[in-house]
């Protein structure tokens, strides 16, 4: 199966009360580990690509070609969406052109009128190509690849305005933060989430900042309408820890332990573990 829009898998998740994970990719190892785990667990999956990660991988075209070819070469049968994460107005159009099957246009840093106007344009461009579109209201705290947010909790009425533009799923700030959560974090704002869900009805909601959210909060968020959960930092931490262990144990100095295919192996396996744990927690296992 080629790359698919994320609309169908998320509508199904919303109806079935589970969530599909978006796992951000950085390179070939990340992509391969996530795809193989999704296939093994028979779970739909969304590969997230920030503009920073796309630039690192030399551009949207490279990413799109690599992911499409890998899905084919590995014989992946579960639904896979290639999704632009926090796309700018220009980036959204470029990723669409390059063959991404799902786009997030993050207009949350504009005033609501400008967010509406630009989101509307991107919705039309995406839907003309059968590509799904995510928009954002409020903001996700912290920083991801240069995208900085204040953590402003979304206004349910503004969520409704954006939802009515025909977006396929909506990210709303509810006290979630990119990266590790600080010690004094007060948790997700479920009152806001409930109010947003009331306004937006059947529209799947997206929870960014999936790293480090306690299991019971994940369950409650899904119960209240979250159908897509984004995870980025946690895979990076798993990769880092496994790689550190390998080097600290001096494995890179033994025989051909310096071979990049060996050196990056433990990290790649650790990413699989991270993705597996999240898919089990989100309830997407066996839902492909
Ligand atoms: P984390 O890095 O906190 O997991 O957040 C990922 C994310 O929301 C991607 O947009």
PDB file of C-alpha atoms and ligand atoms in Angstrom:
ATOM      1  CA  UNK A   1       0.000   0.000   0.000  1.00  0.00           C
ATOM      2  CA  UNK A   2       1.288   3.496  -0.785  1.00  0.00           C
ATOM      3  CA  UNK A   3       1.063   6.457   1.564  1.00  0.00           C
ATOM      4  CA  UNK A   4      -2.475   7.338   2.675  1.00  0.00           C
ATOM      5  CA  UNK A   5      -4.288  10.368   4.027  1.00  0.00           C
ATOM      6  CA  UNK A   6      -4.670  10.223   7.814  1.00  0.00           C
ATOM      7  CA  UNK A   7      -8.389  11.069   7.684  1.00  0.00           C
ATOM      8  CA  UNK A   8      -9.822   7.576   7.521  1.00  0.00           C
ATOM      9  CA  UNK A   9      -7.555   6.080  10.190  1.00  0.00           C
ATOM     10  CA  UNK A  10      -8.350   8.940  12.582  1.00  0.00           C
ATOM     11  CA  UNK A  11     -12.097   8.896  11.975  1.00  0.00           C
ATOM     12  CA  UNK A  12     -11.988   5.178  12.777  1.00  0.00           C
ATOM     13  CA  UNK A  13      -9.909   5.848  15.902  1.00  0.00           C
ATOM     14  CA  UNK A  14     -12.340   8.510  17.104  1.00  0.00           C
ATOM     15  CA  UNK A  15     -15.290   6.153  16.626  1.00  0.00           C
ATOM     16  CA  UNK A  16     -13.416   3.248  18.252  1.00  0.00           C
ATOM     17  CA  UNK A  17     -12.078   5.299  21.202  1.00  0.00           C
ATOM     18  CA  UNK A  18      -8.373   4.775  20.642  1.00  0.00           C
ATOM     19  CA  UNK A  19      -5.594   6.959  19.252  1.00  0.00           C
ATOM     20  CA  UNK A  20      -3.118   6.596  16.394  1.00  0.00           C
ATOM     21  CA  UNK A  21       0.451   7.609  17.200  1.00  0.00           C
ATOM     22  CA  UNK A  22       2.368  10.156  15.199  1.00  0.00           C
ATOM     23  CA  UNK A  23       6.047   9.347  15.557  1.00  0.00           C
ATOM     24  CA  UNK A  24       8.489  11.928  14.261  1.00  0.00           C
ATOM     25  CA  UNK A  25      11.322  10.756  12.026  1.00  0.00           C
ATOM     26  CA  UNK A  26      14.877  12.061  11.677  1.00  0.00           C
ATOM     27  CA  UNK A  27      16.572   9.645   9.322  1.00  0.00           C
ATOM     28  CA  UNK A  28      16.451   6.200   7.745  1.00  0.00           C
ATOM     29  CA  UNK A  29      16.891   4.310  11.034  1.00  0.00           C
ATOM     30  CA  UNK A  30      13.961   6.120  12.662  1.00  0.00           C
ATOM     31  CA  UNK A  31      11.715   5.506   9.673  1.00  0.00           C
ATOM     32  CA  UNK A  32      12.603   1.812   9.404  1.00  0.00           C
ATOM     33  CA  UNK A  33      12.135   1.123  13.133  1.00  0.00           C
ATOM     34  CA  UNK A  34       8.720   2.810  13.229  1.00  0.00           C
ATOM     35  CA  UNK A  35       7.437   1.151  10.045  1.00  0.00           C
ATOM     36  CA  UNK A  36       8.563  -2.342  11.115  1.00  0.00           C
ATOM     37  CA  UNK A  37       6.929  -1.942  14.530  1.00  0.00           C
ATOM     38  CA  UNK A  38       3.644  -0.725  13.036  1.00  0.00           C
ATOM     39  CA  UNK A  39       3.620  -3.710  10.689  1.00  0.00           C
ATOM     40  CA  UNK A  40       4.471  -6.166  13.471  1.00  0.00           C
ATOM     41  CA  UNK A  41       1.653  -4.806  15.661  1.00  0.00           C
ATOM     42  CA  UNK A  42      -0.796  -4.370  12.776  1.00  0.00           C
ATOM     43  CA  UNK A  43      -1.269  -0.742  13.741  1.00  0.00           C
ATOM     44  CA  UNK A  44      -1.934   2.264  11.509  1.00  0.00           C
ATOM     45  CA  UNK A  45       0.843   4.837  11.867  1.00  0.00           C
ATOM     46  CA  UNK A  46       1.629   8.467  11.100  1.00  0.00           C
ATOM     47  CA  UNK A  47       5.220   9.489  10.393  1.00  0.00           C
ATOM     48  CA  UNK A  48       5.696  13.094  11.492  1.00  0.00           C
ATOM     49  CA  UNK A  49       8.285  15.378   9.880  1.00  0.00           C
ATOM     50  CA  UNK A  50       9.037  18.832  11.255  1.00  0.00           C
ATOM     51  CA  UNK A  51      10.394  21.415   8.831  1.00  0.00           C
ATOM     52  CA  UNK A  52      13.713  21.248  10.713  1.00  0.00           C
ATOM     53  CA  UNK A  53      13.911  17.465  10.285  1.00  0.00           C
ATOM     54  CA  UNK A  54      12.997  17.798   6.602  1.00  0.00           C
ATOM     55  CA  UNK A  55      15.807  20.307   6.089  1.00  0.00           C
ATOM     56  CA  UNK A  56      18.201  17.960   7.924  1.00  0.00           C
ATOM     57  CA  UNK A  57      17.219  15.143   5.550  1.00  0.00           C
ATOM     58  CA  UNK A  58      17.909  17.537   2.607  1.00  0.00           C
ATOM     59  CA  UNK A  59      14.289  18.457   1.859  1.00  0.00           C
ATOM     60  CA  UNK A  60      10.686  17.299   1.507  1.00  0.00           C
ATOM     61  CA  UNK A  61      11.390  15.521  -1.788  1.00  0.00           C
ATOM     62  CA  UNK A  62      14.063  13.310  -0.240  1.00  0.00           C
ATOM     63  CA  UNK A  63      11.806  12.445   2.707  1.00  0.00           C
ATOM     64  CA  UNK A  64       8.832  11.681   0.509  1.00  0.00           C
ATOM     65  CA  UNK A  65      10.874   9.493  -1.857  1.00  0.00           C
ATOM     66  CA  UNK A  66      12.583   7.640   1.004  1.00  0.00           C
ATOM     67  CA  UNK A  67       9.383   6.922   2.921  1.00  0.00           C
ATOM     68  CA  UNK A  68       7.402   5.833  -0.159  1.00  0.00           C
ATOM     69  CA  UNK A  69      10.197   3.555  -1.311  1.00  0.00           C
ATOM     70  CA  UNK A  70      10.682   2.088   2.152  1.00  0.00           C
ATOM     71  CA  UNK A  71       6.986   1.295   2.594  1.00  0.00           C
ATOM     72  CA  UNK A  72       7.228  -0.558  -0.708  1.00  0.00           C
ATOM     73  CA  UNK A  73      10.585  -2.299  -0.107  1.00  0.00           C
ATOM     74  CA  UNK A  74       9.589  -3.509   3.358  1.00  0.00           C
ATOM     75  CA  UNK A  75       6.210  -4.718   2.082  1.00  0.00           C
ATOM     76  CA  UNK A  76       4.326  -2.665   4.666  1.00  0.00           C
ATOM     77  CA  UNK A  77       0.596  -3.461   4.574  1.00  0.00           C
ATOM     78  CA  UNK A  78      -0.691  -1.231   7.417  1.00  0.00           C
ATOM     79  CA  UNK A  79      -1.907   2.308   6.595  1.00  0.00           C
ATOM     80  CA  UNK A  80       0.987   4.816   6.704  1.00  0.00           C
ATOM     81  CA  UNK A  81       0.540   8.593   6.482  1.00  0.00           C
ATOM     82  CA  UNK A  82       3.497  10.916   5.887  1.00  0.00           C
ATOM     83  CA  UNK A  83       2.587  14.048   7.807  1.00  0.00           C
ATOM     84  CA  UNK A  84       4.158  17.508   7.941  1.00  0.00           C
ATOM     85  CA  UNK A  85       4.415  18.574  11.592  1.00  0.00           C
ATOM     86  CA  UNK A  86       3.828  22.271  12.474  1.00  0.00           C
ATOM     87  CA  UNK A  87       4.048  23.369   8.854  1.00  0.00           C
ATOM     88  CA  UNK A  88       4.413  27.027   7.950  1.00  0.00           C
ATOM     89  CA  UNK A  89       2.255  28.553   5.215  1.00  0.00           C
ATOM     90  CA  UNK A  90       5.074  28.069   2.686  1.00  0.00           C
ATOM     91  CA  UNK A  91       6.266  24.716   4.058  1.00  0.00           C
ATOM     92  CA  UNK A  92       2.744  23.265   3.902  1.00  0.00           C
ATOM     93  CA  UNK A  93       2.539  24.009   0.187  1.00  0.00           C
ATOM     94  CA  UNK A  94       6.023  22.649  -0.507  1.00  0.00           C
ATOM     95  CA  UNK A  95       5.424  19.384   1.398  1.00  0.00           C
ATOM     96  CA  UNK A  96       2.124  18.941  -0.428  1.00  0.00           C
ATOM     97  CA  UNK A  97       3.901  19.408  -3.731  1.00  0.00           C
ATOM     98  CA  UNK A  98       6.580  16.884  -2.710  1.00  0.00           C
ATOM     99  CA  UNK A  99       4.022  14.118  -2.099  1.00  0.00           C
ATOM    100  CA  UNK A 100       3.266  14.212   1.638  1.00  0.00           C
ATOM    101  CA  UNK A 101      -0.074  12.493   2.286  1.00  0.00           C
ATOM    102  CA  UNK A 102      -1.023  14.625   5.283  1.00  0.00           C
ATOM    103  CA  UNK A 103      -0.248  18.206   6.286  1.00  0.00           C
ATOM    104  CA  UNK A 104      -0.367  20.203   9.477  1.00  0.00           C
ATOM    105  CA  UNK A 105      -0.655  23.921   8.916  1.00  0.00           C
ATOM    106  CA  UNK A 106       0.156  25.625  12.207  1.00  0.00           C
ATOM    107  CA  UNK A 107      -1.305  29.112  12.031  1.00  0.00           C
ATOM    108  CA  UNK A 108      -1.616  29.385  15.819  1.00  0.00           C
ATOM    109  CA  UNK A 109       0.929  32.215  16.051  1.00  0.00           C
ATOM    110  CA  UNK A 110      -1.253  34.411  13.789  1.00  0.00           C
ATOM    111  CA  UNK A 111      -4.330  36.215  15.065  1.00  0.00           C
ATOM    112  CA  UNK A 112      -7.494  34.110  14.724  1.00  0.00           C
ATOM    113  CA  UNK A 113      -8.668  35.926  11.545  1.00  0.00           C
ATOM    114  CA  UNK A 114      -5.385  35.311   9.757  1.00  0.00           C
ATOM    115  CA  UNK A 115      -5.254  31.731  11.064  1.00  0.00           C
ATOM    116  CA  UNK A 116      -8.741  31.165   9.600  1.00  0.00           C
ATOM    117  CA  UNK A 117      -7.886  32.770   6.267  1.00  0.00           C
ATOM    118  CA  UNK A 118      -4.644  30.840   5.746  1.00  0.00           C
ATOM    119  CA  UNK A 119      -6.021  27.517   7.067  1.00  0.00           C
ATOM    120  CA  UNK A 120      -8.936  27.816   4.626  1.00  0.00           C
ATOM    121  CA  UNK A 121      -6.509  28.185   1.700  1.00  0.00           C
ATOM    122  CA  UNK A 122      -4.421  25.187   2.785  1.00  0.00           C
ATOM    123  CA  UNK A 123      -7.567  23.052   3.339  1.00  0.00           C
ATOM    124  CA  UNK A 124      -8.587  23.668  -0.290  1.00  0.00           C
ATOM    125  CA  UNK A 125      -5.111  22.826  -1.621  1.00  0.00           C
ATOM    126  CA  UNK A 126      -4.865  19.623   0.436  1.00  0.00           C
ATOM    127  CA  UNK A 127      -8.365  18.378  -0.293  1.00  0.00           C
ATOM    128  CA  UNK A 128      -7.874  18.911  -4.035  1.00  0.00           C
ATOM    129  CA  UNK A 129      -5.164  16.236  -3.734  1.00  0.00           C
ATOM    130  CA  UNK A 130      -6.937  13.930  -1.273  1.00  0.00           C
ATOM    131  CA  UNK A 131      -4.459  14.912   1.441  1.00  0.00           C
ATOM    132  CA  UNK A 132      -5.577  15.295   5.062  1.00  0.00           C
ATOM    133  CA  UNK A 133      -5.098  18.542   6.952  1.00  0.00           C
ATOM    134  CA  UNK A 134      -4.530  19.352  10.639  1.00  0.00           C
ATOM    135  CA  UNK A 135      -4.815  22.888  12.004  1.00  0.00           C
ATOM    136  CA  UNK A 136      -3.957  24.378  15.397  1.00  0.00           C
ATOM    137  CA  UNK A 137      -5.666  26.676  17.865  1.00  0.00           C
ATOM    138  CA  UNK A 138      -4.061  27.835  21.107  1.00  0.00           C
ATOM    139  CA  UNK A 139      -0.447  26.774  21.324  1.00  0.00           C
ATOM    140  CA  UNK A 140       1.754  23.926  22.452  1.00  0.00           C
ATOM    141  CA  UNK A 141       4.212  25.058  25.100  1.00  0.00           C
ATOM    142  CA  UNK A 142       7.973  24.612  24.841  1.00  0.00           C
ATOM    143  CA  UNK A 143      10.025  24.324  21.699  1.00  0.00           C
ATOM    144  CA  UNK A 144      10.262  21.847  18.838  1.00  0.00           C
ATOM    145  CA  UNK A 145      12.785  22.384  16.079  1.00  0.00           C
ATOM    146  CA  UNK A 146      12.632  26.145  16.415  1.00  0.00           C
ATOM    147  CA  UNK A 147       8.818  26.276  16.710  1.00  0.00           C
ATOM    148  CA  UNK A 148       8.248  27.959  20.071  1.00  0.00           C
ATOM    149  CA  UNK A 149       4.852  28.131  21.806  1.00  0.00           C
ATOM    150  CA  UNK A 150       3.589  29.933  24.887  1.00  0.00           C
ATOM    151  CA  UNK A 151       1.287  27.087  25.907  1.00  0.00           C
ATOM    152  CA  UNK A 152      -1.876  29.162  25.560  1.00  0.00           C
ATOM    153  CA  UNK A 153      -5.005  27.045  26.189  1.00  0.00           C
ATOM    154  CA  UNK A 154      -7.284  27.022  23.134  1.00  0.00           C
ATOM    155  CA  UNK A 155     -10.587  28.910  23.113  1.00  0.00           C
ATOM    156  CA  UNK A 156     -13.375  26.390  22.294  1.00  0.00           C
ATOM    157  CA  UNK A 157     -15.226  28.958  20.153  1.00  0.00           C
ATOM    158  CA  UNK A 158     -12.106  29.552  18.055  1.00  0.00           C
ATOM    159  CA  UNK A 159     -11.701  25.763  17.729  1.00  0.00           C
ATOM    160  CA  UNK A 160     -15.215  25.598  16.312  1.00  0.00           C
ATOM    161  CA  UNK A 161     -14.408  28.345  13.769  1.00  0.00           C
ATOM    162  CA  UNK A 162     -11.355  26.446  12.538  1.00  0.00           C
ATOM    163  CA  UNK A 163     -13.143  23.063  12.637  1.00  0.00           C
ATOM    164  CA  UNK A 164     -15.883  24.481  10.397  1.00  0.00           C
ATOM    165  CA  UNK A 165     -13.313  25.178   7.670  1.00  0.00           C
ATOM    166  CA  UNK A 166     -13.303  21.460   6.914  1.00  0.00           C
ATOM    167  CA  UNK A 167     -10.027  20.484   8.578  1.00  0.00           C
ATOM    168  CA  UNK A 168      -9.711  16.732   9.122  1.00  0.00           C
ATOM    169  CA  UNK A 169      -8.330  16.914  12.670  1.00  0.00           C
ATOM    170  CA  UNK A 170      -7.487  19.659  15.103  1.00  0.00           C
ATOM    171  CA  UNK A 171      -4.630  20.320  17.525  1.00  0.00           C
ATOM    172  CA  UNK A 172      -5.756  22.411  20.468  1.00  0.00           C
ATOM    173  CA  UNK A 173      -3.461  23.617  23.232  1.00  0.00           C
ATOM    174  CA  UNK A 174      -4.635  22.159  26.571  1.00  0.00           C
ATOM    175  CA  UNK A 175      -1.544  22.700  28.710  1.00  0.00           C
ATOM    176  CA  UNK A 176       0.552  20.213  26.732  1.00  0.00           C
ATOM    177  CA  UNK A 177       4.227  20.911  26.105  1.00  0.00           C
ATOM    178  CA  UNK A 178       6.816  19.723  23.550  1.00  0.00           C
ATOM    179  CA  UNK A 179       9.821  18.005  25.111  1.00  0.00           C
ATOM    180  CA  UNK A 180      10.135  16.846  28.733  1.00  0.00           C
ATOM    181  CA  UNK A 181       7.499  18.110  31.172  1.00  0.00           C
ATOM    182  CA  UNK A 182       8.851  20.343  33.961  1.00  0.00           C
ATOM    183  CA  UNK A 183       8.562  19.215  37.612  1.00  0.00           C
ATOM    184  CA  UNK A 184       5.915  21.858  38.306  1.00  0.00           C
ATOM    185  CA  UNK A 185       3.667  20.935  35.342  1.00  0.00           C
ATOM    186  CA  UNK A 186       0.032  20.979  36.439  1.00  0.00           C
ATOM    187  CA  UNK A 187      -1.208  18.402  33.907  1.00  0.00           C
ATOM    188  CA  UNK A 188      -3.567  18.498  30.947  1.00  0.00           C
ATOM    189  CA  UNK A 189      -6.542  20.844  31.117  1.00  0.00           C
ATOM    190  CA  UNK A 190      -9.433  18.377  30.813  1.00  0.00           C
ATOM    191  CA  UNK A 191     -12.072  21.057  31.403  1.00  0.00           C
ATOM    192  CA  UNK A 192     -10.807  22.846  28.289  1.00  0.00           C
ATOM    193  CA  UNK A 193     -10.609  19.553  26.353  1.00  0.00           C
ATOM    194  CA  UNK A 194     -14.201  18.699  27.211  1.00  0.00           C
ATOM    195  CA  UNK A 195     -15.400  22.157  26.155  1.00  0.00           C
ATOM    196  CA  UNK A 196     -13.461  21.891  22.872  1.00  0.00           C
ATOM    197  CA  UNK A 197     -14.819  18.412  22.151  1.00  0.00           C
ATOM    198  CA  UNK A 198     -18.359  19.686  22.764  1.00  0.00           C
ATOM    199  CA  UNK A 199     -17.870  22.395  20.128  1.00  0.00           C
ATOM    200  CA  UNK A 200     -16.083  20.240  17.560  1.00  0.00           C
ATOM    201  CA  UNK A 201     -18.165  17.045  17.819  1.00  0.00           C
ATOM    202  CA  UNK A 202     -16.979  14.144  15.690  1.00  0.00           C
ATOM    203  CA  UNK A 203     -13.751  15.872  14.611  1.00  0.00           C
ATOM    204  CA  UNK A 204     -10.689  13.913  15.808  1.00  0.00           C
ATOM    205  CA  UNK A 205      -8.560  15.955  18.222  1.00  0.00           C
ATOM    206  CA  UNK A 206      -4.767  15.860  18.349  1.00  0.00           C
ATOM    207  CA  UNK A 207      -2.606  15.778  21.462  1.00  0.00           C
ATOM    208  CA  UNK A 208       0.891  17.118  20.830  1.00  0.00           C
ATOM    209  CA  UNK A 209       3.708  16.732  23.345  1.00  0.00           C
ATOM    210  CA  UNK A 210       3.034  13.012  23.944  1.00  0.00           C
ATOM    211  CA  UNK A 211       6.404  12.450  25.643  1.00  0.00           C
ATOM    212  CA  UNK A 212       6.081  11.936  29.388  1.00  0.00           C
ATOM    213  CA  UNK A 213       2.307  12.289  29.765  1.00  0.00           C
ATOM    214  CA  UNK A 214       1.199   9.851  32.516  1.00  0.00           C
ATOM    215  CA  UNK A 215      -0.797   6.827  31.315  1.00  0.00           C
ATOM    216  CA  UNK A 216      -4.014   7.765  33.106  1.00  0.00           C
ATOM    217  CA  UNK A 217      -3.993  11.225  31.493  1.00  0.00           C
ATOM    218  CA  UNK A 218      -3.540   9.612  28.059  1.00  0.00           C
ATOM    219  CA  UNK A 219      -6.543   7.354  28.729  1.00  0.00           C
ATOM    220  CA  UNK A 220      -8.675  10.286  29.831  1.00  0.00           C
ATOM    221  CA  UNK A 221      -7.638  12.395  26.821  1.00  0.00           C
ATOM    222  CA  UNK A 222      -8.667   9.551  24.473  1.00  0.00           C
ATOM    223  CA  UNK A 223     -11.956   9.214  26.348  1.00  0.00           C
ATOM    224  CA  UNK A 224     -12.554  12.942  25.748  1.00  0.00           C
ATOM    225  CA  UNK A 225     -12.004  12.824  21.987  1.00  0.00           C
ATOM    226  CA  UNK A 226      -8.253  12.711  21.316  1.00  0.00           C
ATOM    227  CA  UNK A 227      -7.562  10.369  18.378  1.00  0.00           C
ATOM    228  CA  UNK A 228      -3.974  11.288  17.415  1.00  0.00           C
ATOM    229  CA  UNK A 229      -1.064  11.577  19.830  1.00  0.00           C
ATOM    230  CA  UNK A 230       2.309  12.962  18.763  1.00  0.00           C
ATOM    231  CA  UNK A 231       5.540  11.528  20.136  1.00  0.00           C
ATOM    232  CA  UNK A 232       8.955  12.878  19.251  1.00  0.00           C
ATOM    233  CA  UNK A 233      11.307  13.455  22.197  1.00  0.00           C
ATOM    234  CA  UNK A 234      10.665  10.051  23.796  1.00  0.00           C
ATOM    235  CA  UNK A 235      12.063   8.117  20.808  1.00  0.00           C
ATOM    236  CA  UNK A 236      15.101  10.413  20.881  1.00  0.00           C
ATOM    237  CA  UNK A 237      15.663   9.664  24.577  1.00  0.00           C
ATOM    238  CA  UNK A 238      15.345   5.892  24.026  1.00  0.00           C
ATOM    239  CA  UNK A 239      17.810   6.116  21.121  1.00  0.00           C
ATOM    240  CA  UNK A 240      20.244   8.195  23.144  1.00  0.00           C
ATOM    241  CA  UNK A 241      20.196   5.887  26.161  1.00  0.00           C
ATOM    242  CA  UNK A 242      20.806   2.736  24.121  1.00  0.00           C
ATOM    243  CA  UNK A 243      23.590   4.385  22.124  1.00  0.00           C
ATOM    244  CA  UNK A 244      25.254   5.662  25.304  1.00  0.00           C
ATOM    245  CA  UNK A 245      25.179   2.155  26.821  1.00  0.00           C
ATOM    246  CA  UNK A 246      26.785   0.660  23.704  1.00  0.00           C
ATOM    247  CA  UNK A 247      29.618   3.159  23.732  1.00  0.00           C
ATOM    248  CA  UNK A 248      30.120   3.148  27.499  1.00  0.00           C
ATOM    249  CA  UNK A 249      30.386  -0.643  27.381  1.00  0.00           C
ATOM    250  CA  UNK A 250      33.193  -0.166  24.835  1.00  0.00           C
ATOM    251  CA  UNK A 251      31.301  -2.168  22.186  1.00  0.00           C
ATOM    252  CA  UNK A 252      32.349   0.252  19.458  1.00  0.00           C
ATOM    253  CA  UNK A 253      35.964  -0.704  20.177  1.00  0.00           C
ATOM    254  CA  UNK A 254      35.414  -4.451  19.859  1.00  0.00           C
ATOM    255  CA  UNK A 255      35.922  -6.073  16.438  1.00  0.00           C
ATOM    256  CA  UNK A 256      33.877  -4.176  13.867  1.00  0.00           C
ATOM    257  CA  UNK A 257      31.731  -2.485  16.503  1.00  0.00           C
ATOM    258  CA  UNK A 258      32.491   0.831  14.823  1.00  0.00           C
ATOM    259  CA  UNK A 259      30.465  -0.211  11.745  1.00  0.00           C
ATOM    260  CA  UNK A 260      27.587   2.294  11.632  1.00  0.00           C
ATOM    261  CA  UNK A 261      25.131  -0.539  11.075  1.00  0.00           C
ATOM    262  CA  UNK A 262      26.269  -1.963  14.429  1.00  0.00           C
ATOM    263  CA  UNK A 263      26.781   1.358  16.191  1.00  0.00           C
ATOM    264  CA  UNK A 264      23.264   2.566  15.380  1.00  0.00           C
ATOM    265  CA  UNK A 265      21.675  -0.860  15.948  1.00  0.00           C
ATOM    266  CA  UNK A 266      20.885  -0.653  19.690  1.00  0.00           C
ATOM    267  CA  UNK A 267      19.366   2.823  19.239  1.00  0.00           C
ATOM    268  CA  UNK A 268      17.213   1.602  16.361  1.00  0.00           C
ATOM    269  CA  UNK A 269      15.997  -1.352  18.478  1.00  0.00           C
ATOM    270  CA  UNK A 270      15.231   1.041  21.343  1.00  0.00           C
ATOM    271  CA  UNK A 271      13.040   3.161  19.054  1.00  0.00           C
ATOM    272  CA  UNK A 272      11.047  -0.006  18.279  1.00  0.00           C
ATOM    273  CA  UNK A 273      10.506  -0.564  22.006  1.00  0.00           C
ATOM    274  CA  UNK A 274       9.346   3.020  22.479  1.00  0.00           C
ATOM    275  CA  UNK A 275       6.902   2.854  19.559  1.00  0.00           C
ATOM    276  CA  UNK A 276       5.550  -0.525  20.704  1.00  0.00           C
ATOM    277  CA  UNK A 277       4.876   0.773  24.227  1.00  0.00           C
ATOM    278  CA  UNK A 278       3.047   3.815  22.851  1.00  0.00           C
ATOM    279  CA  UNK A 279       0.942   1.853  20.365  1.00  0.00           C
ATOM    280  CA  UNK A 280      -0.140  -0.488  23.169  1.00  0.00           C
ATOM    281  CA  UNK A 281      -0.962   2.468  25.416  1.00  0.00           C
ATOM    282  CA  UNK A 282      -2.867   4.320  22.689  1.00  0.00           C
ATOM    283  CA  UNK A 283      -4.882   1.186  21.790  1.00  0.00           C
ATOM    284  CA  UNK A 284      -3.993   1.143  18.060  1.00  0.00           C
ATOM    285  CA  UNK A 285      -2.569  -2.407  18.056  1.00  0.00           C
ATOM    286  CA  UNK A 286      -4.501  -4.682  15.677  1.00  0.00           C
ATOM    287  CA  UNK A 287      -6.502  -1.757  14.264  1.00  0.00           C
ATOM    288  CA  UNK A 288      -4.876  -1.689  10.798  1.00  0.00           C
TER     289      UNK A 288
HETATM  290  P1  LIG B   1       7.184  15.514  22.162  1.00  0.00           P
HETATM  291  O1  LIG B   1       8.530  15.798  21.576  1.00  0.00           O
HETATM  292  O2  LIG B   1       7.000  16.182  23.475  1.00  0.00           O
HETATM  293  O3  LIG B   1       6.883  14.055  22.205  1.00  0.00           O
HETATM  294  O4  LIG B   1       6.111  16.201  21.201  1.00  0.00           O
HETATM  295  C1  LIG B   1       5.936  15.735  19.891  1.00  0.00           C
HETATM  296  C2  LIG B   1       5.017  16.584  19.116  1.00  0.00           C
HETATM  297  O5  LIG B   1       4.043  17.107  19.619  1.00  0.00           O
HETATM  298  C3  LIG B   1       5.267  16.753  17.677  1.00  0.00           C
HETATM  299  O6  LIG B   1       4.547  17.808  17.148  1.00  0.00           O
END
